[in-house]
Coordinates of C-alpha atoms in Angstrom, one line a residue:
M1 CA -30.3 -8.5 69.8
S2 CA -30.7 -9.9 66.2
S3 CA -27.7 -12.1 66.8
L4 CA -29.6 -13.6 69.9
I5 CA -32.4 -14.7 67.6
Q6 CA -30.1 -15.7 64.9
R7 CA -28.3 -18.2 67.2
F8 CA -31.6 -19.9 68.2
K9 CA -31.9 -18.1 71.5
R10 CA -35.0 -16.8 73.2
S11 CA -36.1 -13.5 74.7
P12 CA -38.0 -13.5 78.1
Q13 CA -41.2 -12.7 76.2
Q14 CA -41.1 -15.9 74.2
D15 CA -42.5 -19.1 75.7
S16 CA -39.3 -21.1 76.1
N17 CA -41.1 -24.4 75.9
D18 CA -41.5 -23.9 72.2
P19 CA -39.0 -25.9 70.1
V20 CA -38.1 -23.3 67.5
A21 CA -36.9 -19.7 67.5
V22 CA -39.4 -16.9 67.0
N23 CA -39.5 -13.9 64.7
G24 CA -39.4 -10.8 66.7
D25 CA -39.0 -7.0 66.7
A26 CA -35.8 -5.2 67.1
N27 CA -36.0 -5.7 70.9
G28 CA -36.4 -9.4 70.6
H29 CA -40.1 -9.4 71.5
A30 CA -42.2 -12.3 70.3
N31 CA -44.9 -11.5 67.8
G32 CA -45.6 -14.7 66.0
T33 CA -47.0 -18.2 66.4
T34 CA -45.4 -21.6 66.1
N35 CA -47.2 -24.5 64.5
G36 CA -50.5 -22.8 64.9
A37 CA -50.0 -22.1 68.6
A38 CA -49.8 -18.5 69.8
Y39 CA -47.5 -17.6 72.6
S40 CA -48.7 -17.0 76.1
N41 CA -46.5 -14.1 77.3
S42 CA -46.5 -15.1 81.0
Y43 CA -43.1 -14.9 82.6
P44 CA -41.7 -13.5 85.8
P45 CA -40.9 -9.7 85.8
E46 CA -37.5 -10.4 87.4
A47 CA -36.4 -12.2 84.2
E48 CA -36.2 -8.8 82.5
K49 CA -33.3 -7.9 84.8
G50 CA -31.3 -11.0 84.0
S51 CA -28.5 -11.6 81.6
H52 CA -29.3 -12.1 78.0
E53 CA -26.3 -13.9 76.9
P54 CA -26.9 -16.7 74.3
V55 CA -28.2 -20.0 75.6
R56 CA -26.0 -22.9 74.6
L57 CA -28.2 -26.0 74.3
L58 CA -25.8 -28.8 73.2
T59 CA -23.1 -28.3 75.8
P60 CA -20.8 -31.2 76.9
R61 CA -22.8 -31.5 80.1
V62 CA -26.1 -32.0 78.2
I63 CA -24.6 -34.4 75.8
S64 CA -23.0 -36.5 78.5
M65 CA -26.3 -36.5 80.4
G66 CA -28.1 -37.8 77.4
L67 CA -25.6 -40.6 76.9
I68 CA -25.2 -41.6 80.5
V69 CA -28.9 -41.5 81.6
S70 CA -30.1 -43.1 78.4
M71 CA -28.1 -46.2 79.3
G72 CA -31.2 -47.1 81.3
G73 CA -32.8 -47.9 77.9
F74 CA -29.7 -49.7 76.7
I75 CA -29.8 -52.0 79.8
F76 CA -33.4 -53.0 79.0
G77 CA -32.7 -53.5 75.3
Y78 CA -29.6 -55.6 75.9
D79 CA -31.4 -57.9 78.3
T80 CA -34.3 -58.3 75.9
G81 CA -32.1 -59.1 72.9
Q82 CA -29.8 -61.6 74.6
I83 CA -32.6 -63.9 76.0
S84 CA -33.9 -64.5 72.5
G85 CA -30.5 -66.0 71.5
F86 CA -30.0 -68.0 74.7
L87 CA -33.1 -70.1 74.1
E88 CA -31.5 -71.7 71.0
M89 CA -27.9 -72.1 72.3
S90 CA -26.8 -75.7 72.6
D91 CA -25.2 -75.4 76.1
F92 CA -28.1 -73.4 77.4
L93 CA -30.5 -76.0 76.2
R94 CA -28.4 -78.9 77.6
R95 CA -28.3 -77.3 81.0
F96 CA -31.9 -76.0 81.4
A97 CA -34.2 -77.6 78.9
N98 CA -36.8 -80.1 80.1
S99 CA -38.0 -81.7 76.9
T100 CA -36.8 -83.0 73.6
K101 CA -37.6 -82.1 70.0
A102 CA -36.3 -84.2 67.1
G103 CA -33.9 -85.9 69.5
K104 CA -32.5 -82.7 70.8
P105 CA -33.0 -80.8 74.1
A106 CA -35.9 -78.3 74.0
F107 CA -37.9 -76.1 76.3
T108 CA -41.5 -76.6 77.1
N109 CA -43.8 -73.6 76.6
V110 CA -44.2 -73.2 80.4
R111 CA -40.4 -73.1 81.1
S112 CA -39.5 -70.8 78.2
G113 CA -42.4 -68.5 79.0
T114 CA -41.4 -68.4 82.6
I115 CA -37.7 -67.6 81.9
V116 CA -38.6 -64.9 79.4
G117 CA -41.6 -63.5 81.2
L118 CA -40.4 -63.2 84.8
L119 CA -38.2 -60.2 83.8
S120 CA -41.5 -58.4 83.0
I121 CA -43.0 -59.2 86.4
G122 CA -39.9 -57.7 88.0
T123 CA -40.1 -54.6 85.8
L124 CA -43.8 -54.2 86.7
I125 CA -43.0 -54.0 90.4
G126 CA -39.9 -51.9 89.8
A127 CA -41.9 -49.3 87.8
I128 CA -44.5 -49.0 90.5
I129 CA -42.1 -48.5 93.5
A130 CA -39.6 -46.4 91.6
A131 CA -41.6 -43.2 91.8
P132 CA -42.1 -42.9 95.6
L133 CA -38.5 -43.9 96.3
A134 CA -37.2 -41.3 93.8
N135 CA -39.4 -38.7 95.5
A136 CA -37.9 -39.6 98.8
V137 CA -34.2 -40.0 98.1
G138 CA -33.8 -38.3 94.8
R139 CA -33.6 -39.3 91.2
K140 CA -29.8 -39.5 91.1
Y141 CA -29.2 -41.9 93.9
S142 CA -32.3 -43.9 93.0
I143 CA -30.7 -44.6 89.6
V144 CA -27.5 -45.8 91.3
F145 CA -29.5 -48.1 93.6
W146 CA -31.5 -49.7 90.8
N147 CA -28.4 -50.3 88.8
I148 CA -27.0 -52.2 91.7
I149 CA -30.2 -54.3 91.9
F150 CA -29.9 -55.1 88.2
C151 CA -26.3 -56.3 88.8
V152 CA -27.5 -58.6 91.6
G153 CA -29.9 -60.2 89.2
V154 CA -27.2 -60.8 86.6
I155 CA -25.0 -62.4 89.3
V156 CA -27.8 -64.8 90.3
Q157 CA -28.2 -65.9 86.7
I158 CA -24.6 -66.2 85.8
A159 CA -23.7 -68.2 88.9
T160 CA -26.1 -71.1 88.1
Q161 CA -25.0 -74.4 86.8
Y162 CA -28.1 -76.5 86.0
H163 CA -31.0 -74.9 87.9
W164 CA -33.3 -73.2 85.4
Y165 CA -35.3 -71.5 88.1
Q166 CA -32.2 -69.7 89.2
I167 CA -32.1 -68.1 85.7
A168 CA -35.8 -67.2 86.1
I169 CA -35.3 -65.7 89.6
G170 CA -32.3 -63.8 88.5
R171 CA -34.2 -62.3 85.6
W172 CA -37.0 -61.3 88.0
V173 CA -34.5 -59.5 90.2
A174 CA -32.8 -57.8 87.2
G175 CA -36.3 -56.8 86.1
L176 CA -36.8 -54.8 89.2
G177 CA -33.9 -52.6 88.1
V178 CA -35.0 -52.4 84.5
G179 CA -38.5 -51.4 85.4
A180 CA -37.4 -48.7 87.8
L181 CA -34.9 -47.3 85.3
S182 CA -37.7 -47.2 82.7
V183 CA -39.4 -44.6 84.9
L184 CA -36.4 -42.8 86.2
T185 CA -34.6 -42.3 82.9
P186 CA -37.2 -40.2 81.1
M187 CA -38.1 -38.5 84.5
Y188 CA -34.5 -37.4 85.1
Q189 CA -34.1 -36.2 81.5
S190 CA -37.4 -34.3 81.4
E191 CA -36.7 -32.6 84.7
T192 CA -33.1 -31.6 83.9
A193 CA -32.7 -31.1 80.2
P194 CA -33.1 -27.7 78.5
R195 CA -36.8 -27.5 77.5
Q196 CA -35.9 -26.7 73.9
I197 CA -34.4 -30.2 73.4
R198 CA -36.3 -32.1 76.1
G199 CA -38.4 -34.1 73.7
A200 CA -35.4 -35.4 71.7
L201 CA -33.5 -36.4 74.8
V202 CA -36.4 -38.3 76.3
S203 CA -36.8 -40.1 72.9
C204 CA -33.2 -41.2 73.2
Y205 CA -34.4 -43.7 75.8
Q206 CA -36.1 -45.7 73.0
L207 CA -33.1 -45.2 70.7
F208 CA -30.9 -46.8 73.3
I209 CA -33.3 -49.7 73.8
T210 CA -33.0 -50.5 70.1
L211 CA -29.2 -50.1 70.3
G212 CA -29.1 -52.5 73.2
I213 CA -31.1 -55.1 71.3
F214 CA -28.9 -54.8 68.3
V215 CA -25.7 -55.1 70.3
A216 CA -27.0 -58.2 72.1
D217 CA -28.0 -59.8 68.8
C218 CA -24.4 -59.1 67.5
I219 CA -22.8 -60.6 70.6
N220 CA -25.1 -63.7 70.4
F221 CA -24.2 -64.2 66.8
G222 CA -20.5 -64.1 67.8
T223 CA -20.8 -66.7 70.6
E224 CA -23.6 -69.1 69.5
A225 CA -21.3 -71.5 67.7
D226 CA -19.4 -72.1 71.0
S227 CA -20.7 -75.4 72.6
S228 CA -19.5 -74.5 76.1
A229 CA -21.2 -72.3 78.8
R230 CA -19.2 -69.4 77.4
S231 CA -21.8 -69.1 74.6
W232 CA -24.3 -67.6 77.0
R233 CA -22.2 -66.6 80.1
L234 CA -20.1 -64.2 78.1
P235 CA -23.0 -62.1 76.7
M236 CA -24.6 -62.3 80.2
G237 CA -21.4 -61.2 81.9
L238 CA -21.0 -58.3 79.5
G239 CA -24.3 -57.1 80.9
F240 CA -22.4 -55.8 83.9
I241 CA -20.7 -53.1 81.8
W242 CA -23.8 -51.0 81.1
P243 CA -25.1 -50.5 84.6
V244 CA -21.5 -49.8 85.8
I245 CA -21.2 -47.1 83.2
M246 CA -24.6 -45.6 84.2
A247 CA -24.1 -45.8 87.9
T248 CA -20.6 -44.4 87.8
G249 CA -21.5 -41.6 85.3
I250 CA -24.5 -40.4 87.2
F251 CA -22.2 -39.5 90.2
F252 CA -20.7 -36.8 88.0
L253 CA -24.2 -35.4 87.1
P254 CA -26.3 -33.2 89.4
E255 CA -29.6 -34.1 91.0
T256 CA -32.6 -32.8 89.1
P257 CA -33.4 -29.1 89.9
R258 CA -37.0 -29.8 90.5
W259 CA -36.3 -32.4 93.2
E260 CA -33.6 -30.1 94.8
F261 CA -36.0 -27.2 94.9
R262 CA -38.7 -29.3 96.6
H263 CA -36.2 -30.3 99.3
G264 CA -35.0 -26.8 100.1
K265 CA -31.8 -26.8 97.9
V266 CA -32.8 -23.7 96.0
D267 CA -29.3 -22.5 95.3
S268 CA -28.2 -25.9 94.0
A269 CA -31.3 -26.1 91.8
Q270 CA -30.5 -22.7 90.2
R271 CA -26.9 -23.7 89.6
T272 CA -28.0 -26.9 87.9
I273 CA -30.4 -25.1 85.6
A274 CA -27.7 -22.5 84.7
R275 CA -25.2 -25.3 83.8
S276 CA -27.8 -27.1 81.7
Y277 CA -28.4 -24.0 79.6
G278 CA -24.7 -23.1 79.6
V279 CA -25.3 -19.6 81.0
S280 CA -24.7 -17.7 84.2
E281 CA -27.1 -18.0 87.2
D282 CA -28.5 -14.5 86.7
H283 CA -29.6 -15.3 83.1
W284 CA -33.3 -14.5 82.3
E285 CA -33.9 -18.2 81.3
V286 CA -32.7 -19.4 84.6
K287 CA -34.8 -16.8 86.5
R288 CA -37.9 -17.7 84.5
E289 CA -37.5 -21.4 85.1
M290 CA -36.9 -21.0 88.8
A291 CA -40.0 -18.8 89.1
E292 CA -42.0 -21.4 87.3
I293 CA -40.8 -24.2 89.6
R294 CA -41.5 -22.0 92.7
E295 CA -45.0 -21.1 91.4
K296 CA -45.9 -24.8 90.8
F297 CA -44.5 -25.9 94.1
E298 CA -46.5 -23.2 96.0
A299 CA -49.7 -24.1 94.3
E300 CA -49.1 -27.8 95.0
S301 CA -48.5 -27.1 98.7
A302 CA -51.7 -25.0 99.0
G303 CA -55.3 -26.1 99.2
G304 CA -55.1 -27.9 102.6
G305 CA -55.4 -31.6 103.3
K306 CA -53.1 -34.4 102.2
H307 CA -52.9 -34.9 98.4
G308 CA -52.8 -38.7 98.1
W309 CA -51.7 -40.9 95.2
W310 CA -55.3 -41.4 94.1
E311 CA -55.3 -37.8 92.7
V312 CA -53.7 -39.2 89.6
F313 CA -57.2 -40.4 88.9
T314 CA -59.3 -37.7 90.6
G315 CA -57.3 -34.6 89.6
P316 CA -58.3 -32.3 86.7
K317 CA -58.8 -34.6 83.7
M318 CA -56.3 -37.0 85.3
F319 CA -58.4 -40.1 85.1
Y320 CA -58.6 -39.6 81.3
R321 CA -54.9 -38.9 81.0
T322 CA -53.8 -41.7 83.3
L323 CA -56.0 -44.2 81.5
L324 CA -54.8 -42.9 78.1
G325 CA -51.2 -43.3 79.1
M326 CA -51.8 -46.9 80.3
T327 CA -53.8 -47.7 77.1
L328 CA -51.1 -46.3 74.8
Q329 CA -48.4 -48.4 76.6
M330 CA -50.6 -51.5 76.4
L331 CA -51.1 -50.9 72.7
Q332 CA -47.4 -50.4 72.2
Q333 CA -46.8 -53.9 73.5
L334 CA -49.7 -55.2 71.5
T335 CA -48.2 -54.0 68.2
G336 CA -46.4 -57.3 68.3
A337 CA -42.8 -56.0 68.2
N338 CA -41.6 -58.1 71.1
F339 CA -43.0 -61.1 69.3
F340 CA -39.9 -60.8 67.1
F341 CA -37.5 -59.5 69.7
Y342 CA -38.2 -62.2 72.4
Y343 CA -38.7 -65.2 70.0
G344 CA -37.2 -63.9 66.8
T345 CA -34.4 -66.5 66.7
T346 CA -36.9 -69.3 67.2
I347 CA -39.4 -67.9 64.8
F348 CA -37.0 -67.6 61.9
Q349 CA -35.4 -70.9 62.6
A350 CA -38.8 -72.3 61.9
T351 CA -38.9 -70.6 58.5
G352 CA -35.9 -72.5 57.3
I353 CA -33.3 -69.7 57.6
N354 CA -29.9 -71.3 57.9
N355 CA -28.7 -69.0 60.7
S356 CA -31.6 -67.4 62.5
Y357 CA -29.1 -65.4 64.6
V358 CA -28.3 -63.5 61.4
T359 CA -32.0 -62.7 60.9
A360 CA -32.3 -61.5 64.5
M361 CA -29.3 -59.2 63.9
I362 CA -30.8 -57.8 60.8
L363 CA -34.1 -57.1 62.6
G364 CA -32.2 -55.4 65.4
G365 CA -30.2 -53.3 62.9
V366 CA -33.4 -52.2 61.2
N367 CA -35.0 -51.4 64.5
F368 CA -32.0 -49.3 65.6
G369 CA -31.4 -47.5 62.3
C370 CA -35.1 -46.6 61.8
T371 CA -35.4 -45.2 65.3
F372 CA -33.3 -42.2 64.1
G373 CA -36.0 -41.6 61.6
G374 CA -38.5 -41.7 64.5
L375 CA -36.7 -38.7 66.1
Y376 CA -37.4 -36.8 62.9
V377 CA -41.0 -38.0 62.4
V378 CA -42.1 -37.1 65.9
E379 CA -41.2 -33.4 65.5
H380 CA -42.0 -32.9 61.8
F381 CA -45.2 -34.8 61.3
G382 CA -46.8 -34.7 64.7
R383 CA -47.8 -37.3 67.3
R384 CA -51.3 -38.0 66.0
R385 CA -50.4 -38.4 62.3
A386 CA -47.4 -40.6 63.0
L387 CA -49.3 -42.9 65.4
I388 CA -52.3 -43.3 63.1
F389 CA -50.1 -43.9 60.0
G390 CA -47.9 -46.3 62.0
G391 CA -50.9 -48.3 63.3
F392 CA -52.2 -48.8 59.7
W393 CA -48.7 -49.6 58.4
M394 CA -48.1 -52.3 61.0
F395 CA -51.7 -53.7 60.5
V396 CA -50.9 -54.3 56.8
C397 CA -47.5 -55.8 57.6
F398 CA -48.8 -58.3 60.1
M399 CA -51.7 -59.3 57.9
V400 CA -49.3 -60.3 55.2
F401 CA -46.8 -61.9 57.6
A402 CA -49.5 -64.0 59.2
S403 CA -51.1 -65.0 55.9
I404 CA -47.8 -66.1 54.4
G405 CA -46.8 -68.0 57.5
H406 CA -50.1 -69.9 57.8
Y407 CA -51.0 -70.5 54.2
S408 CA -47.8 -70.5 52.1
L409 CA -45.0 -71.7 54.5
N410 CA -44.6 -75.4 54.7
Q411 CA -44.3 -75.6 58.5
S412 CA -43.3 -79.3 58.5
D413 CA -40.5 -78.6 56.0
P414 CA -39.8 -74.9 55.9
P415 CA -36.7 -75.2 53.5
S416 CA -39.1 -76.5 50.8
T417 CA -40.8 -73.1 50.7
P418 CA -37.8 -70.6 50.7
G419 CA -39.9 -67.9 48.9
A420 CA -42.4 -67.8 51.8
G421 CA -39.6 -67.6 54.4
T422 CA -37.9 -64.7 52.6
A423 CA -41.2 -62.8 52.2
M424 CA -41.9 -63.2 55.9
I425 CA -38.5 -61.7 56.8
V426 CA -39.1 -58.8 54.4
F427 CA -42.5 -58.0 55.9
A428 CA -41.0 -58.4 59.4
C429 CA -38.4 -55.8 58.5
L430 CA -41.1 -53.5 57.1
F431 CA -43.0 -53.9 60.3
I432 CA -40.0 -53.1 62.5
A433 CA -39.2 -50.0 60.4
G434 CA -42.7 -48.7 60.9
Y435 CA -42.7 -49.5 64.6
A436 CA -39.3 -47.9 65.2
M437 CA -40.4 -44.7 63.5
T438 CA -43.8 -44.3 65.1
W439 CA -45.1 -46.3 68.1
A440 CA -41.7 -47.1 69.7
P441 CA -40.4 -43.6 70.4
I442 CA -43.5 -41.5 70.3
V443 CA -45.4 -43.4 73.1
W444 CA -42.5 -42.9 75.5
A445 CA -42.3 -39.2 74.6
Y446 CA -46.0 -38.7 74.8
I447 CA -46.5 -40.0 78.3
G448 CA -43.8 -37.6 79.4
E449 CA -45.7 -34.7 77.9
I450 CA -49.4 -35.1 79.0
Y451 CA -49.1 -35.1 82.8
P452 CA -48.7 -32.0 84.9
S453 CA -45.6 -31.7 87.1
R454 CA -47.4 -32.6 90.4
Y455 CA -48.6 -35.9 89.1
R456 CA -45.9 -36.8 86.5
A457 CA -43.8 -39.3 88.5
L458 CA -46.7 -41.4 89.7
A459 CA -48.8 -41.2 86.5
M460 CA -45.7 -42.3 84.5
G461 CA -45.3 -45.1 86.9
F462 CA -48.8 -46.4 86.2
A463 CA -48.4 -46.0 82.5
T464 CA -45.0 -47.8 82.5
A465 CA -46.5 -50.6 84.7
S466 CA -49.1 -51.2 82.1
N467 CA -46.3 -51.6 79.5
W468 CA -44.6 -54.2 81.6
T469 CA -47.8 -56.0 82.5
W470 CA -48.6 -56.6 78.8
N471 CA -44.9 -57.3 78.2
F472 CA -45.1 -60.2 80.6
L473 CA -48.4 -61.5 79.3
L474 CA -47.1 -61.7 75.8
A475 CA -43.8 -63.1 76.8
F476 CA -45.3 -65.9 78.8
F477 CA -48.3 -66.9 76.7
T478 CA -46.8 -66.4 73.2
P479 CA -45.4 -70.0 73.1
F480 CA -48.8 -71.5 74.0
I481 CA -50.7 -69.4 71.5
T482 CA -48.3 -70.0 68.6
A483 CA -48.4 -73.8 69.4
D484 CA -52.1 -73.7 68.9
I485 CA -52.7 -71.2 66.1
D486 CA -49.2 -70.9 64.6
Y487 CA -48.6 -67.7 62.5
R488 CA -52.3 -66.8 62.7
Y489 CA -51.2 -65.2 66.0
G490 CA -50.2 -62.3 63.7
Y491 CA -53.9 -61.5 63.0
V492 CA -54.3 -60.7 66.7
F493 CA -51.5 -58.1 66.5
A494 CA -52.9 -56.8 63.3
A495 CA -56.2 -56.1 64.9
C496 CA -54.5 -54.4 67.9
N497 CA -52.6 -52.1 65.5
F498 CA -55.8 -51.2 63.8
A499 CA -57.3 -50.4 67.2
G500 CA -54.2 -48.3 68.1
A501 CA -54.9 -46.0 65.1
F502 CA -58.6 -45.8 66.2
V503 CA -57.6 -44.8 69.8
T504 CA -55.2 -42.2 68.6
Y505 CA -57.7 -40.5 66.4
F506 CA -60.4 -40.2 69.0
F507 CA -58.4 -39.8 72.2
V508 CA -54.9 -38.4 71.6
C509 CA -54.4 -34.6 71.4
E510 CA -51.7 -33.3 69.2
T511 CA -48.7 -32.0 71.2
R512 CA -46.2 -31.1 68.6
G513 CA -44.8 -27.6 68.9
R514 CA -46.7 -26.9 72.1
S515 CA -45.4 -26.1 75.6
L516 CA -46.1 -28.5 78.5
E517 CA -48.4 -25.8 79.9
E518 CA -50.4 -25.6 76.6
I519 CA -50.7 -29.4 76.5
D520 CA -52.0 -29.4 80.1
T521 CA -54.5 -26.7 79.2
M522 CA -55.9 -28.7 76.3
Y523 CA -56.7 -31.7 78.5
V524 CA -58.1 -29.6 81.4
L525 CA -60.5 -27.9 79.0
G526 CA -61.4 -31.0 77.2
I527 CA -60.3 -30.0 73.7
K528 CA -61.5 -32.6 71.1
P529 CA -58.5 -34.5 70.0
W530 CA -59.4 -34.3 66.3
K531 CA -59.6 -30.5 66.7
S532 CA -56.5 -30.2 68.8
T533 CA -54.1 -29.5 65.9
K534 CA -56.0 -26.2 65.2
W535 CA -56.5 -25.2 68.9
V536 CA -54.9 -21.8 69.6
P537 CA -54.1 -20.9 73.2
P538 CA -55.0 -17.4 74.4
Q539 CA -52.5 -14.6 73.8
G540 CA -51.8 -12.1 76.6
E541 CA -53.3 -14.1 79.5
D542 CA -52.3 -17.0 81.7
L543 CA -53.1 -20.5 80.6
V544 CA -55.3 -22.8 82.7
Q545 CA -52.7 -25.2 84.2
T546 CA -53.2 -28.0 86.7
D547 CA -49.9 -27.0 88.4
K548 CA -51.2 -23.5 89.0
L549 CA -54.6 -24.6 90.5
V550 CA -55.0 -24.6 94.2
L551 CA -56.8 -27.9 94.7
E552 CA -58.6 -29.2 97.8
Q553 CA -58.0 -32.7 99.0
G554 CA -59.1 -35.1 96.3
A555 CA -58.4 -32.5 93.6
G556 CA -61.9 -32.8 92.1
N557 CA -63.1 -29.2 92.5
V558 CA -62.5 -27.7 89.1
R559 CA -65.2 -26.6 86.7
K560 CA -64.3 -26.0 83.1
D561 CA -66.9 -23.3 82.5
N562 CA -65.4 -21.0 85.2
L563 CA -61.8 -21.1 83.9
L564 CA -60.2 -18.4 81.9
G565 CA -57.4 -18.8 79.4
A566 CA -59.3 -21.3 77.3
G567 CA -58.1 -20.3 73.9
S568 CA -60.0 -21.2 70.7
V569 CA -60.1 -23.5 67.8
E570 CA -59.1 -22.0 64.5
N571 CA -61.9 -22.0 61.9
Q572 CA -59.7 -21.9 58.8
E573 CA -58.4 -25.1 57.2
G574 CA -54.9 -26.3 57.9
E575 CA -52.3 -25.2 60.4
K576 CA -50.5 -21.9 60.5
P577 CA -47.0 -22.2 59.1
P578 CA -44.2 -22.7 61.7
T579 CA -42.3 -19.7 62.7
T580 CA -38.8 -19.5 61.2
I581 CA -35.6 -18.1 62.6
E582 CA -35.0 -14.4 61.7
E583 CA -31.7 -14.0 59.9

């Protein structure tokens, strides 16, 4: 059995939500703690009878799932990156601009804001309606459907000749697909992936967003010198490739086991779980996960009455969690990152840079490269610490950027102050680096962790809708605001980043190294966020979990003082050291 532990495999007694292997006795029984969290040894007795062959986490099936499903993020990133370049292309301006600047075609703030912002209106609607549709027809076929919708939006845009509103309407239609995929991508991954690597796979959604932005910046750079319609139609047409890859690839992947179980396809669900873990269907991990899904489903079905959508606000601590998810997504937008991604080409053209497409490409490359660092930061430094540090880091960067832009840059003749322009690019890159390693991936991962299974789809829909609402508001109103207060707009984002650090300290519980059940327990019991790092779940008894509670209609009948499995907060300073793999 020592080889089982040595190869990063788990025994039935170990909570398999935990991301690291556990020291054990000769029989493979867990006896330690991980990151200050004790194990709750609750597992189905039938798991003891199952096979104990090693679990293979990074199988070709899991890798292909990560690449194919994460294309939902790539589609969004690519669409975001390309519109920034289109706004400055000569043929695009000649066809769709409605004003002049220095004798050349130019967009008014209303038109550029509408073209950029209508995508976000579509994404808002798509995010809201994606969850109930996915619950009805399944995650897999919903993903196919919304990729088709995105392609329809691209067709509407690319077919236009001189009607700017056709571009805007096409972006709205494409936005429906982008918004739905922003919910379905992390949902599919979290419901299908092996739990030991679930967090990393969900974070790949943000990684692929940054990759999409970078690829779009590179393609824009390659076509911007072309004075024909090919300069913008070619990048737009290449946008067909990504949804085709995703929609085709998803046909070779299974439906999520949780959706299958809820619709009576129990054998198929068990087969999917076994293939995800790379083991046989009688493996103890498969039996344990199937028992967990069954227990949650039975508890959800009990209690009587119809459980409506409003329970995402009235369920146990759900108002707090739903509002927190929406707030974090709002603050992610208010970091100011899309200020650079949507209008980066225009912004740095105003600083006197000879080729602002090069600058946009540099920012996109920094964003993509640093997101890999974010995958490390989220697991090694924790959610709270990373979000707080990232908030303060971005606060400083925007304060410097805005001050240089307003007080040092000669806005009427930017080339006369090259030092100011260079400094602005440097601090923009420093900002993007901090954003890519903290608030960009961690917020997406966090909203996939804090909701119980029965409310996850709808609660994530509300949180994502908040992201798209603020995405639209910033995309539409940014040209008006910058026209009035120029680079002092950066002070607004600086203040929001400071507020983000404040919200994290007082309202965000630490989730690193904890199972989804432990996270749910912390919120149900109202553990203070600033004490959550030291909270220890009970050992040897079941955790308090929303998914195991039999709730009456309205889901508001839970009292904290009557619940067992509350755990405690450690009194000693610091965290317990993480458990290592026994050699």
